[in-house]
Coordinates of C-alpha atoms in Angstrom, one line a residue:
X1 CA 106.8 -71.3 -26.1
X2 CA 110.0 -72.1 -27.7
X3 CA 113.3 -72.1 -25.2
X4 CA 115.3 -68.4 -26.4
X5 CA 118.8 -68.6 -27.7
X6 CA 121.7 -67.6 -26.0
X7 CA 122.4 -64.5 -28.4
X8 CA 118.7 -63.7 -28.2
X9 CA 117.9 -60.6 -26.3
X10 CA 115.2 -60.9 -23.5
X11 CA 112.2 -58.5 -23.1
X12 CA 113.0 -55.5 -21.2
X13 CA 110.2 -57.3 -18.6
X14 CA 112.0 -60.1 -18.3
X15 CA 115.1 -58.4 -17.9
X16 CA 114.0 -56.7 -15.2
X17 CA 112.4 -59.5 -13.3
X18 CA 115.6 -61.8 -13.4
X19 CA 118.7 -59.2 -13.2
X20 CA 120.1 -58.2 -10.4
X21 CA 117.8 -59.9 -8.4
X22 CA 114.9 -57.4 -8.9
X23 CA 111.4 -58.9 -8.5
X24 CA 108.6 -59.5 -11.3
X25 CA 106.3 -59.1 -8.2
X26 CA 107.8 -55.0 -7.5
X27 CA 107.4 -54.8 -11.4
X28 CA 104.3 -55.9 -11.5
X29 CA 103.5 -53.5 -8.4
X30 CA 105.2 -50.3 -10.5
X31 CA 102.6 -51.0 -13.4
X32 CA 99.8 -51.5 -11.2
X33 CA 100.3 -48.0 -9.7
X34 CA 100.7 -46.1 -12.8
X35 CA 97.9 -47.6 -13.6
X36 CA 95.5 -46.9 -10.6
X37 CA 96.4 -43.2 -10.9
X38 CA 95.3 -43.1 -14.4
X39 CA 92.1 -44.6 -13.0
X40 CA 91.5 -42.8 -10.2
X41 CA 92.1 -39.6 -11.5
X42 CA 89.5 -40.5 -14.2
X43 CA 86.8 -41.2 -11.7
X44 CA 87.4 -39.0 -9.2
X45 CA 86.5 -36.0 -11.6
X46 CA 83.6 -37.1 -12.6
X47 CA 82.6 -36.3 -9.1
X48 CA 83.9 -32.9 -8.9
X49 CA 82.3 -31.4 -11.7
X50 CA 79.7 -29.7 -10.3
X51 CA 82.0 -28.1 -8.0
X52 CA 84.1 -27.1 -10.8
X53 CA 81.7 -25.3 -12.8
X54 CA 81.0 -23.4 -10.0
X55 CA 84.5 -22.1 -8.8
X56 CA 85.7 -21.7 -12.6
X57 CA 82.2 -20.5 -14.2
X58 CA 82.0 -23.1 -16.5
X59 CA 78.9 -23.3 -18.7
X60 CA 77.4 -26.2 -19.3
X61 CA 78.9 -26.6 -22.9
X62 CA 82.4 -25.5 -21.4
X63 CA 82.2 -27.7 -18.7
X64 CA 82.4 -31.1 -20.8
X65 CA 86.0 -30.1 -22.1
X66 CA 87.6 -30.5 -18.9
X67 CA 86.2 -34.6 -19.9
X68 CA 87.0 -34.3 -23.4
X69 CA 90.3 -32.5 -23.9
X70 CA 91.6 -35.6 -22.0
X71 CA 89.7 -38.3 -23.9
X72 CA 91.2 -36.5 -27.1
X73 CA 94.4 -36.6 -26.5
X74 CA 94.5 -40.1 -24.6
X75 CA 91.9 -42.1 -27.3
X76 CA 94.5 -40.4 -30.4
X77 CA 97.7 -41.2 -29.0
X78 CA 97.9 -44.8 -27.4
X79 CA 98.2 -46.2 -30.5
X80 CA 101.3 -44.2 -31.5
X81 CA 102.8 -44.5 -28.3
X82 CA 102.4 -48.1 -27.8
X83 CA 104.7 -48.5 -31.3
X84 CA 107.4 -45.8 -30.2
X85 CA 107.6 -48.2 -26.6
X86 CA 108.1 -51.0 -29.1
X87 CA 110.7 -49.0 -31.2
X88 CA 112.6 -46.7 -28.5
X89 CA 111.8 -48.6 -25.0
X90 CA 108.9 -49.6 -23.7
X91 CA 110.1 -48.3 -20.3
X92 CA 111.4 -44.9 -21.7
X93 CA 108.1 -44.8 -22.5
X94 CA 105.9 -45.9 -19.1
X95 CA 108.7 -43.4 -17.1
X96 CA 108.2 -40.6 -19.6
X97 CA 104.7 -40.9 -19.2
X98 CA 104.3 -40.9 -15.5
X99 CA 106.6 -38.0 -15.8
X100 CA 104.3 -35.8 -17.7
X101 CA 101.4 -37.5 -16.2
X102 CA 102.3 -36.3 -12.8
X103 CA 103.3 -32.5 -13.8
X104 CA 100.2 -32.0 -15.6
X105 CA 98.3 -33.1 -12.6
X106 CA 100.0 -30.5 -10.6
X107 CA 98.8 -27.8 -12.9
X108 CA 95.2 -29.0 -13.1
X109 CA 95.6 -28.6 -8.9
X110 CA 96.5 -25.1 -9.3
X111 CA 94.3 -23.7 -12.5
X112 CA 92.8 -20.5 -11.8
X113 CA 91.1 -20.4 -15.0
X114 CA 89.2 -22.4 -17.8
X115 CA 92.1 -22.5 -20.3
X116 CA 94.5 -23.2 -17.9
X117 CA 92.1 -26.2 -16.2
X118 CA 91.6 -27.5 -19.7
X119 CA 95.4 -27.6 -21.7
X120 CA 96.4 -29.5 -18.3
X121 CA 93.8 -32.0 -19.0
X122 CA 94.9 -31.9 -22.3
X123 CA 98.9 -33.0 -21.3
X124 CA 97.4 -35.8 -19.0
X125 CA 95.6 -37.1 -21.5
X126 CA 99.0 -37.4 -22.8
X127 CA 100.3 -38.6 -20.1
X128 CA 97.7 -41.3 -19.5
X129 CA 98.2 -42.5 -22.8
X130 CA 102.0 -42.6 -22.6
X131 CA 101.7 -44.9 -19.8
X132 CA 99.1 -47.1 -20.1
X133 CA 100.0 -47.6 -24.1
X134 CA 102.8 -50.2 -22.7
X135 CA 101.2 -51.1 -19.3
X136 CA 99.9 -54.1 -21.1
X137 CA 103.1 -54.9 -23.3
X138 CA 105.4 -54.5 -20.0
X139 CA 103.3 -57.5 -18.3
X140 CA 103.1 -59.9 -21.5
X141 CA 107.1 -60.0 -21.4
X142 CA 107.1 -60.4 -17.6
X143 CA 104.8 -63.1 -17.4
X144 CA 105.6 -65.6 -20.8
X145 CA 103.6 -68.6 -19.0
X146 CA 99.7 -68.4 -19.2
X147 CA 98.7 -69.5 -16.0
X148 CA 101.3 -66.4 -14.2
X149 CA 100.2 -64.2 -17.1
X150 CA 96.7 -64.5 -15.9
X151 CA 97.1 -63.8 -12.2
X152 CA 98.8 -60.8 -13.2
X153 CA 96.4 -59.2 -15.3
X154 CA 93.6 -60.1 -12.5
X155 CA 95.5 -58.0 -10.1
X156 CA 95.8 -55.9 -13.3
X157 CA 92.2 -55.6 -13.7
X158 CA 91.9 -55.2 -9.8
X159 CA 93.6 -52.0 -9.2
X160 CA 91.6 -50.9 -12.5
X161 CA 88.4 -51.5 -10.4
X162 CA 90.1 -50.2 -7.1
X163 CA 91.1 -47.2 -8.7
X164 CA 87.4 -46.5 -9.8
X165 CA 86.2 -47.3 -6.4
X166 CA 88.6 -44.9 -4.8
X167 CA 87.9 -42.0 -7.1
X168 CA 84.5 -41.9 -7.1
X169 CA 84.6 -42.2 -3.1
X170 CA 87.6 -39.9 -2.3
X171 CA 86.4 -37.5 -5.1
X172 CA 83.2 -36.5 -3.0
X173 CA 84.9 -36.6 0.2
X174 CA 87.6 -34.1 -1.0
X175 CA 85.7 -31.6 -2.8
X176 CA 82.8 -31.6 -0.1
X177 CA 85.9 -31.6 2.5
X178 CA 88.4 -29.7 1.4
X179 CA 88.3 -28.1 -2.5
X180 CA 88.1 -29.8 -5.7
X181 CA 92.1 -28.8 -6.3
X182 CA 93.2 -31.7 -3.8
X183 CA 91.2 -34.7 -6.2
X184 CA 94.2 -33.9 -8.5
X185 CA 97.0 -33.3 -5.7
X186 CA 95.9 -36.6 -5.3
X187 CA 98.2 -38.0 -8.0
X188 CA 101.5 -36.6 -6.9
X189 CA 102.6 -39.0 -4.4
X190 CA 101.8 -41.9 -6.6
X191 CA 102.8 -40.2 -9.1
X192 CA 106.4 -39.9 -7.8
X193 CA 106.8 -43.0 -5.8
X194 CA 105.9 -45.3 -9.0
X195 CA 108.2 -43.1 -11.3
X196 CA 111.4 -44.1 -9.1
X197 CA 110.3 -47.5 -8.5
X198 CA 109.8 -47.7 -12.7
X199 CA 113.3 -46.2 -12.9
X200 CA 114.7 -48.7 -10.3
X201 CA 112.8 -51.6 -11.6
X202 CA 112.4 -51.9 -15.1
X203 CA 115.2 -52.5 -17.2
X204 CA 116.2 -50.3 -20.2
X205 CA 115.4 -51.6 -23.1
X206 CA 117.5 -50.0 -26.5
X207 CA 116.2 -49.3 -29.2
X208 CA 115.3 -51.7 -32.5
X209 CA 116.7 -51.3 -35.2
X210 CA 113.4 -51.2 -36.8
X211 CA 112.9 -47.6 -35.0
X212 CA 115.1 -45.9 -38.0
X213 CA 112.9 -46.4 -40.3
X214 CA 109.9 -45.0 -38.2
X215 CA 106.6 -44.7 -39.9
X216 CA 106.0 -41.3 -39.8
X217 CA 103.5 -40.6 -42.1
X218 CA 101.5 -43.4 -40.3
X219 CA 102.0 -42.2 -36.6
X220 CA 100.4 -38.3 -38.5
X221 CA 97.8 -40.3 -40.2
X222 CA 96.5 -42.3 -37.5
X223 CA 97.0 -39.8 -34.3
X224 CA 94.9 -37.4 -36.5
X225 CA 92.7 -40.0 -37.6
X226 CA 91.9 -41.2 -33.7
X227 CA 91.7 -37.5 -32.1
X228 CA 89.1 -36.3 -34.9
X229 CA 87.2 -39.5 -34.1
X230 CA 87.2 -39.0 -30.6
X231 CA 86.2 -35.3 -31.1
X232 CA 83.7 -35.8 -33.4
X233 CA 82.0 -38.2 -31.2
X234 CA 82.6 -35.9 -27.7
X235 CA 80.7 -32.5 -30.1
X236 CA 77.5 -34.7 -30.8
X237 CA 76.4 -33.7 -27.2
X238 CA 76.0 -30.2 -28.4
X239 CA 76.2 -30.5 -32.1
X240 CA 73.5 -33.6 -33.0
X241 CA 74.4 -36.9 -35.0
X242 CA 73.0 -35.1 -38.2
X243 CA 74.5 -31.8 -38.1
X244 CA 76.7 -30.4 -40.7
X245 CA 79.7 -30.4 -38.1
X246 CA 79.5 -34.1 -36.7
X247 CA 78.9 -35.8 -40.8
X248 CA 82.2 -34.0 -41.7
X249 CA 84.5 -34.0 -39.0
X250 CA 83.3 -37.9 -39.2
X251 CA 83.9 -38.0 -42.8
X252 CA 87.3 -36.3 -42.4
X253 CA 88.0 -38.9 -39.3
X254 CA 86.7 -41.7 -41.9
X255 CA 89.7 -40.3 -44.6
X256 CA 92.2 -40.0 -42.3
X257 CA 92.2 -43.9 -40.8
X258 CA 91.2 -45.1 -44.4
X259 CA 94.7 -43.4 -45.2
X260 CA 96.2 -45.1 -42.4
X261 CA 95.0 -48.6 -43.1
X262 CA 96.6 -48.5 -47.2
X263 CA 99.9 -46.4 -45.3
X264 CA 100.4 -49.8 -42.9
X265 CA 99.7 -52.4 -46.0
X266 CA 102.5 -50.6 -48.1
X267 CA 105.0 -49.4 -45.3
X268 CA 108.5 -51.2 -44.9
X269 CA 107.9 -50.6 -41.1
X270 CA 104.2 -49.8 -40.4
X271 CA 103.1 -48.5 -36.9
X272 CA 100.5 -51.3 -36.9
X273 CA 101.2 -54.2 -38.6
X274 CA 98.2 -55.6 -40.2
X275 CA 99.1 -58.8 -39.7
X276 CA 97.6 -58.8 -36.1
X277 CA 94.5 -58.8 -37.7
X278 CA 94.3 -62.2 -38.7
X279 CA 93.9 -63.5 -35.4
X280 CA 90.4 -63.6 -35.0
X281 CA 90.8 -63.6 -31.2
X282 CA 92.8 -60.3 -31.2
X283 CA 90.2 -59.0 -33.6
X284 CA 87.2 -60.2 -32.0
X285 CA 88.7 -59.2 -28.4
X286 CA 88.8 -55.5 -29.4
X287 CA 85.4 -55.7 -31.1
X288 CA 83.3 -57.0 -28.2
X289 CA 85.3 -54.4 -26.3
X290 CA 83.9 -51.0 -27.7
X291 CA 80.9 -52.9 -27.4
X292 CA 81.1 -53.8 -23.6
X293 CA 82.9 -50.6 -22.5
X294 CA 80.3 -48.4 -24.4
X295 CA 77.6 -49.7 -22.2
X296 CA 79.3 -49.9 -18.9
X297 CA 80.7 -46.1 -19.5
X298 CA 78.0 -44.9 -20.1
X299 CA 75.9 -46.8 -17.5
X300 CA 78.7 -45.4 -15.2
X301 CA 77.6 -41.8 -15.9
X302 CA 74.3 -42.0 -16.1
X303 CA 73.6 -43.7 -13.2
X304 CA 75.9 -40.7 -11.0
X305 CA 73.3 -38.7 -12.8
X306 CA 70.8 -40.4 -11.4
X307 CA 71.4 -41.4 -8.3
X308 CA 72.3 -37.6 -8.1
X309 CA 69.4 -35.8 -9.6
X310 CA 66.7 -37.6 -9.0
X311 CA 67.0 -39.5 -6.0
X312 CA 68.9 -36.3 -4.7
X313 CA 72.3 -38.0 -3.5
X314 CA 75.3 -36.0 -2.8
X315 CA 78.8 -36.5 -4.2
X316 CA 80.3 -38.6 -1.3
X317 CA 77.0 -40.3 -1.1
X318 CA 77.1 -41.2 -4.8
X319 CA 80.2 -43.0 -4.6
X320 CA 79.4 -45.0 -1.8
X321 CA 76.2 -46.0 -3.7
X322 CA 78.5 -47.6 -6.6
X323 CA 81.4 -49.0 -4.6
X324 CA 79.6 -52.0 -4.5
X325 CA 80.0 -52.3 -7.7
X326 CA 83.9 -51.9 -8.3
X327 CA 84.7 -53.9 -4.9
X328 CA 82.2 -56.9 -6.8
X329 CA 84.5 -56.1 -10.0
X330 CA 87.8 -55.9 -8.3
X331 CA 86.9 -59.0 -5.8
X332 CA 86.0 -61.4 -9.1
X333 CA 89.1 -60.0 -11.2
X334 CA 91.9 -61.1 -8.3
X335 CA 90.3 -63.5 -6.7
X336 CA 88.7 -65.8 -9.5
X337 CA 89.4 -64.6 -12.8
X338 CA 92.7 -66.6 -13.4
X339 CA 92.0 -69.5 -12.0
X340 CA 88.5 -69.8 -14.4
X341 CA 90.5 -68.7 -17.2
X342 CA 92.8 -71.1 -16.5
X343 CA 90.1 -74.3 -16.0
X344 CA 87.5 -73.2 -18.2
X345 CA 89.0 -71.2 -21.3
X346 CA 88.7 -67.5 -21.6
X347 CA 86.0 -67.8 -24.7
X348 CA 83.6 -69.3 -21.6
X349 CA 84.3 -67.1 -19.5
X350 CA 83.9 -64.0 -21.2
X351 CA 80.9 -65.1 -22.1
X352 CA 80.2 -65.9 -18.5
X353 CA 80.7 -62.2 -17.7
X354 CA 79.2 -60.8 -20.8
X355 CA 75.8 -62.9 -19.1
X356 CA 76.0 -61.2 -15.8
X357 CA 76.3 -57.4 -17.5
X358 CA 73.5 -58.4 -19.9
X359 CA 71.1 -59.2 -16.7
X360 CA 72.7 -56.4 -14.4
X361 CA 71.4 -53.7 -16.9
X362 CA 68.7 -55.4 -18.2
X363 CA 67.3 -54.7 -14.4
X364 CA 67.6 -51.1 -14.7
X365 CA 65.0 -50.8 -17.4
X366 CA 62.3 -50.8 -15.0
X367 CA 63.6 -48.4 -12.6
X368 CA 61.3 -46.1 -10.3
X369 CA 61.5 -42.7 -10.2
X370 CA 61.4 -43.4 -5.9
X371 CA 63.7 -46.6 -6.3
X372 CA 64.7 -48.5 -3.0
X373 CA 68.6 -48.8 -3.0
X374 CA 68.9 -52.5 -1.6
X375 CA 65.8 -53.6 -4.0
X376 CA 66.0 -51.8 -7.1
X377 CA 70.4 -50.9 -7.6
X378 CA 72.1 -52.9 -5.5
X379 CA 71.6 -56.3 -7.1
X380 CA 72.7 -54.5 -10.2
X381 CA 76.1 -53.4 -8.5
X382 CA 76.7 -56.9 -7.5
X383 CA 76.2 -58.2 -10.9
X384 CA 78.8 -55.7 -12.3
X385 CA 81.4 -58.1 -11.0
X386 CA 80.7 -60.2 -14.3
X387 CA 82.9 -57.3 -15.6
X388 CA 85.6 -58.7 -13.4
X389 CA 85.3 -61.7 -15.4
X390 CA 85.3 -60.6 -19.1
X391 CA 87.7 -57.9 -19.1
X392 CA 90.5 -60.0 -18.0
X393 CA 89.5 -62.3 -20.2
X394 CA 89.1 -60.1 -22.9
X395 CA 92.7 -58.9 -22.1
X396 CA 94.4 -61.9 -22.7
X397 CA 92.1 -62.1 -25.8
X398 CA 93.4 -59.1 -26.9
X399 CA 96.8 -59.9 -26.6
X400 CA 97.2 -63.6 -27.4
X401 CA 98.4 -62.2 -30.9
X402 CA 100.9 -60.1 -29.6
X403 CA 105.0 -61.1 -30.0
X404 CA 107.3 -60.0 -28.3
X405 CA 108.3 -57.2 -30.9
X406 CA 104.5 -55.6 -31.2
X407 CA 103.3 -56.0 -27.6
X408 CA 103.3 -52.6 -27.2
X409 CA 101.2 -52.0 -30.5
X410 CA 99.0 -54.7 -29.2
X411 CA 98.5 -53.2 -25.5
X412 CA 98.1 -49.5 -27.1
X413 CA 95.5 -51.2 -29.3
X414 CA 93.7 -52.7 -26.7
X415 CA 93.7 -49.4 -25.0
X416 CA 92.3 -47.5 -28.0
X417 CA 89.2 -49.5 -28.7
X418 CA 88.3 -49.1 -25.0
X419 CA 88.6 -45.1 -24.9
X420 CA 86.9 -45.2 -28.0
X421 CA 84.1 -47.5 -26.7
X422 CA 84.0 -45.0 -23.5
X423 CA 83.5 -42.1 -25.6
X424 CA 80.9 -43.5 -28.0
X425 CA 79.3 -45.0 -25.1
X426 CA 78.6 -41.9 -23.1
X427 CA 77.6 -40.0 -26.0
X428 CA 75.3 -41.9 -27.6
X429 CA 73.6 -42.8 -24.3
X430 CA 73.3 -39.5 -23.2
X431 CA 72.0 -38.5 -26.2
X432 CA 69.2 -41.4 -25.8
X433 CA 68.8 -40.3 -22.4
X434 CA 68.2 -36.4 -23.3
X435 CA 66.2 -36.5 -26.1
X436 CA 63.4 -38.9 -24.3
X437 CA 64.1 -37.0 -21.0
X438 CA 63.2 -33.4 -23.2
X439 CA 60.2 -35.0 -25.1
X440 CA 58.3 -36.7 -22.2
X441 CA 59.3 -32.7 -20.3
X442 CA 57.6 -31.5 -23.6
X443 CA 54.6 -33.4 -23.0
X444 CA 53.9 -32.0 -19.4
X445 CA 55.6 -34.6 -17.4
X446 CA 57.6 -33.9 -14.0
X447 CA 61.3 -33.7 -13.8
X448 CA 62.2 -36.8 -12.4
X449 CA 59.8 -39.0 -14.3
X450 CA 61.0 -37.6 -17.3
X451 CA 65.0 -37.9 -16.3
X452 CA 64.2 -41.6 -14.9
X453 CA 62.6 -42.5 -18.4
X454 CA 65.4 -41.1 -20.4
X455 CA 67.7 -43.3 -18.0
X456 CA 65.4 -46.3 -18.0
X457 CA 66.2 -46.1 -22.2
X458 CA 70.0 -46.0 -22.0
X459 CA 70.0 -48.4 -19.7
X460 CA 67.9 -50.9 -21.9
X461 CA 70.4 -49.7 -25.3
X462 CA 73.2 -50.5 -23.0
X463 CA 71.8 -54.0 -22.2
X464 CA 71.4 -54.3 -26.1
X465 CA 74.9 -53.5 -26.9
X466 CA 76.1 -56.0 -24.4
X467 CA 74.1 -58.8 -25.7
X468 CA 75.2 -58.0 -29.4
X469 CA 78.6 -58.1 -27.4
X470 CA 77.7 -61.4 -26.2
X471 CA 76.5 -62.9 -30.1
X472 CA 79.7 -61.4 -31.0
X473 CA 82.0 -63.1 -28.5
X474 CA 80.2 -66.2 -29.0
X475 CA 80.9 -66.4 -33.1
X476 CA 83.7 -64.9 -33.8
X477 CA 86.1 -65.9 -31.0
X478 CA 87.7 -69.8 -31.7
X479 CA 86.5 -72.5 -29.2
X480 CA 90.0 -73.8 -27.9
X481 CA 90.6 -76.9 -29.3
X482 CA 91.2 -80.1 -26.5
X483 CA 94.4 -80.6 -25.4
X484 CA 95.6 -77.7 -27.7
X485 CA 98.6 -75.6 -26.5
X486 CA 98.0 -72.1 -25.1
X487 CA 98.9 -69.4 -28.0
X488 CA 102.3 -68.2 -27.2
X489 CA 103.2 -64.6 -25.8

C-alpha cells in the first residue's frame, strides 16, 4: 500500500482509530453492535410469527409483509446509501441509520394494528440498510493491512452468526415468556448504547467534493430498480413464477436496472462506478454470494418449518435445535477464519467452506419424516460452520476492489447481492417445497410425509446451488499468484 502524503486526508476510520487516542478496537466494537441488532432483530422474528398472526389477525398472505416490507426497503436501498456514506460521511450515515433503526423498532414494539406493524418494518428496513451499507466501508479504512483487516471481519462475521443464534433463541423465549412486543424492545438498548459510542468514536468525515454533482437520476433508477426486484420476487409466494403480475413487475425491474447500468457508463459522477467490475474477484465474490446465501436462507427457513411442523418443536425449542449451527459458524469465523485466509489464500478457502455447505445439505436430502436430532440434523449444524469459512472470505473478496473513495459503494454492494440472494432463496425454495408438499397431499399422502418431501427437495436444490457456487468460485476467482502482494484496500 503506498505510504499517504502529508496533505492527503485519512479515511474517516482511520481518523478515528488514531486521533485523540480513540481505539480501532471500540470502533470496531461500535460496528459490530449495529450490526448484531440488525441480525438479531432479523432472526428473532422469524420466530414470533406465529404469535403475531394471532394477536394482529394476520392471514396467511398478510402475514409475509411483516418479512417483506423490510426486505424491500433494505435489498433497494443499500446500494444508494453505501454511495451517499461515500459522498456525505460514511459515519453521518452509520449514526443516521442506527437512529432511525432504533425508532422504528420502538414502533414495531408498540403496533396495535397490521398497518402500523408493517410501515415500521418498512422504516427499519431503512434503517438496516443505512447502517450496514457502510459497516463494511468503515472497517476497510480502519484496518488498511490484510492480516488486521482479516481478524476484523472474522469478529465481523462472528457477531453476524451470534446475532442469528441469539434471535432465534431469545425470540422463542420472549414470545412464549413474555409477548412478542419485547423481541423488538429488544433493540433499544443496543440500539442507543452503539449510537453514542458511533457518535464518540467515529470521526466525521466531510463531504467530497464529488457529492455536488450527485447522481440523482441513478440513485431513482437503481433504488426503483432493486425494490421492484425484491418485490417481484417476495409476490411469487402468492402470485406463481408465470403469472401475469411476477413477468411484468420483473420486466419492469429488468428496465429499470438496464436504465441504471447505461445511467452509470455516461454519468460524470455515477452512483456505482462500473469500473469495480473489472475485478473479477469483486465480481465473482458477489456472484457466488446470491448463490450461497440463497441456499443457506432458505435452508434457514425451511428447516424452522420443519423442525416445527413436523417434528412438532416449539419456538424456544426450535432455536435451541439450530444454535449449533450459528455457534459452529461464529466459532470458525473468529477463531480460524483469518489465520487460514491469511496462510492459505481466500480462493482456498472459500472453496473450503463452499465444500462443507455442499455436504451439510446434501445430508438433508434423505431426511425422515421421524428424524433422530443427534443422527439425522445435528451433523448438518456442525457442518454449517463451513459458512464461517466462506463468508469471511467472500468479504474480503468482495472488497479487495474497493478504494478508499468507493468503499462504501463496495460494502453496500456486497450487502445487496446478499438480501437479494436471501430473498430469491426463500422464494424459490418454498416454492419447490409447496408445490411437491401439495402434489404428493393430492395423491393421498399424510401431512408430514408430504411436508418432509417437499423439504427433502429444497434441501437437495439448495445443495445444487451451492455446488454451482463452488464451480463458480473455483473458475472465475484468480489463483493468487506466489509471492504476489496482497491487493491494496
Amino acid at each position: 500500500m503506498s505510504t499517504r502524503t502529508q496533505t492527503t486526508p485519512e479515511p474517516a476510520g482511520l481518523r478515528s482509530a488514531s486521533s485523540g487516542g480513540r481505539s480501532r478496537t471500540l470502533a470496531l466494537a461500535v460496528l459490530c453492535a449495529g450490526m448484531l441488532m440488525i441480525i438479531l432483530d432479523g432472526s428473532i422474528v422469524t420466530v414470533a410469527l406465529p404469535a403475531i398472526q394471532r394477536d394482529l389477525r394476520f392471514s396467511p398472505a398478510d402475514l409475509t409483509w411483516t418479512v417483506n416490507a423490510y426486505m424491500i426497503a433494505f435489498g433497494g436501498l443499500l446500494l444508494l446509501c453505501g454511495r451517499l456514506g461515500d459522498l456525505f460521511g460514511r459515519k453521518r450515515m452509520f449514526v443516521a441509520g442506527l437512529a432511525v433503526f432504533t425508532g422504528a423498532s420502538l414502533l414495531c414494539g408498540l403496533a396495535t394494528s397490521q398497518a402500523v406493524l408493517i410501515g415500521a418494518r418498512f422504516l427499519q428496513g431503512v434503517g438496516g440498510a443505512m447502517t450496514s451499507a457502510v459497516s463494511l466501508g468503515l472497517i476497510v479504512t480502519l484496518f488498511p493491512e490484510p492480516r488486521e483487516r482479516g481478524r476484523a471481519i472474522g469478529a465481523f462475521s462472528f457477531v453476524g452468526a451470534a446475532g442469528a443464534s441469539i434471535g432465534q433463541v431469545l425470540g422463542g423465549v420472549l414470545t412464549q415468556a413474555v409477548s412478542w412486543h419485547w423481541i423488538f424492545f429488544i433493540n433499544l438498548p443496543i440500539g442507543l448504547a452503539a449510537g453514542v459510542l458511533a457518535v464518540r468514536v467515529l470521526a466525521p468525515d466531510p463531504p467530497r467534493p464529488a457529492a455536488r454533482n450527485a447522481d440523482a437520476l441513478g440513485a431513482l433508477l437503481v433504488t426503483a430498480g432493486l425494490m421492484t426486484g425484491v418485490l417481484t420476487i417476495v409476490r411469487t409466494g402468492r402470485h406463481g413464477w408465470g403469472s401475469g403480475a411476477t413477468l411484468a413487475l420483473g420486466a419492469l425491474a429488468v428496465a429499470l436496472l438496464a436504465g441504471f447500468v447505461a445511467r452509470q457508463a455516461a454519468a460524470r459522477s455515477p452512483l456505482l462506478p462500473l469500473r469495480m467490475f473489472r475485478s473479477r474477484d469483486v465480481s465473482g465474490a458477489n456472484a457466488v454470494q446470491v448463490l450461497m446465501v440463497s441456499a443457506l436462507f432458505g435452508f434457514q427457513i425451511l428447516m424452522a418449518l420443519y423442525l416445527q411442523n413436523v417434528l412438532g418443536y416449539g419456538a424456544a425449542a426450535t432455536g435451541l435445535a439450530m444454535l449449533p449451527a450459528a455457534l459452529a459458524i461464529g466459532t470458525v469465523s473468529l477463531a480460524f477464519s483469518a489465520r487460514l485466509n491469511a496462510r492459505f489464500g481466500e480462493r482456498r478457502v472459500l472453496l473450503a467452506g463452499l465444500a462443507l455447505l455442499v455436504a451439510a445439505l446434501a445430508l438433508l436430502t434423505r431426511l425422515p419424516v421421524h428424524a433422530d436430532y443427534a443422527v439425522h440434523l445435528l451433523p448438518t449444524m456442525l457442518l454449517a460452520g463451513g459458512f464461517g469459512l466462506a463468508v469471511s472470505a467472500l468479504t474480503v473478496l468482495g472488497m479487495s476492489g474497493a478504494g478508499a473513495e468507493d468503499a462504501g459503494v463496495a460494502s453496500g454492494l456486497f450487502n445487496t447481492t446478499q438480501q437479494v440472494g436471501g430473498a430469491l432463496g426463500v422464494a424459490v425454495l418454498s416454492t419447490l417445497a409447496g408445490s411437491r408438499t401439495h402434489t404428493l397431499l393430492a395423491d393421498g399422502h399424510g401431512t408430514a410425509s408430504a411436508l418432509t418431501a417437499g423439504f427433502r427437495l429444497a434441501f437437495g436444490t439448495g445443495a445444487v446451488l451451492l455446488a454451482v457456487a463452488f464451480v463458480l468460485a473455483a473458475t472465475v476467482l484468480r489463483r493468487p499468484r506466489k509471492g504476489a502482494a496482497p491487493p491494496p484496500a
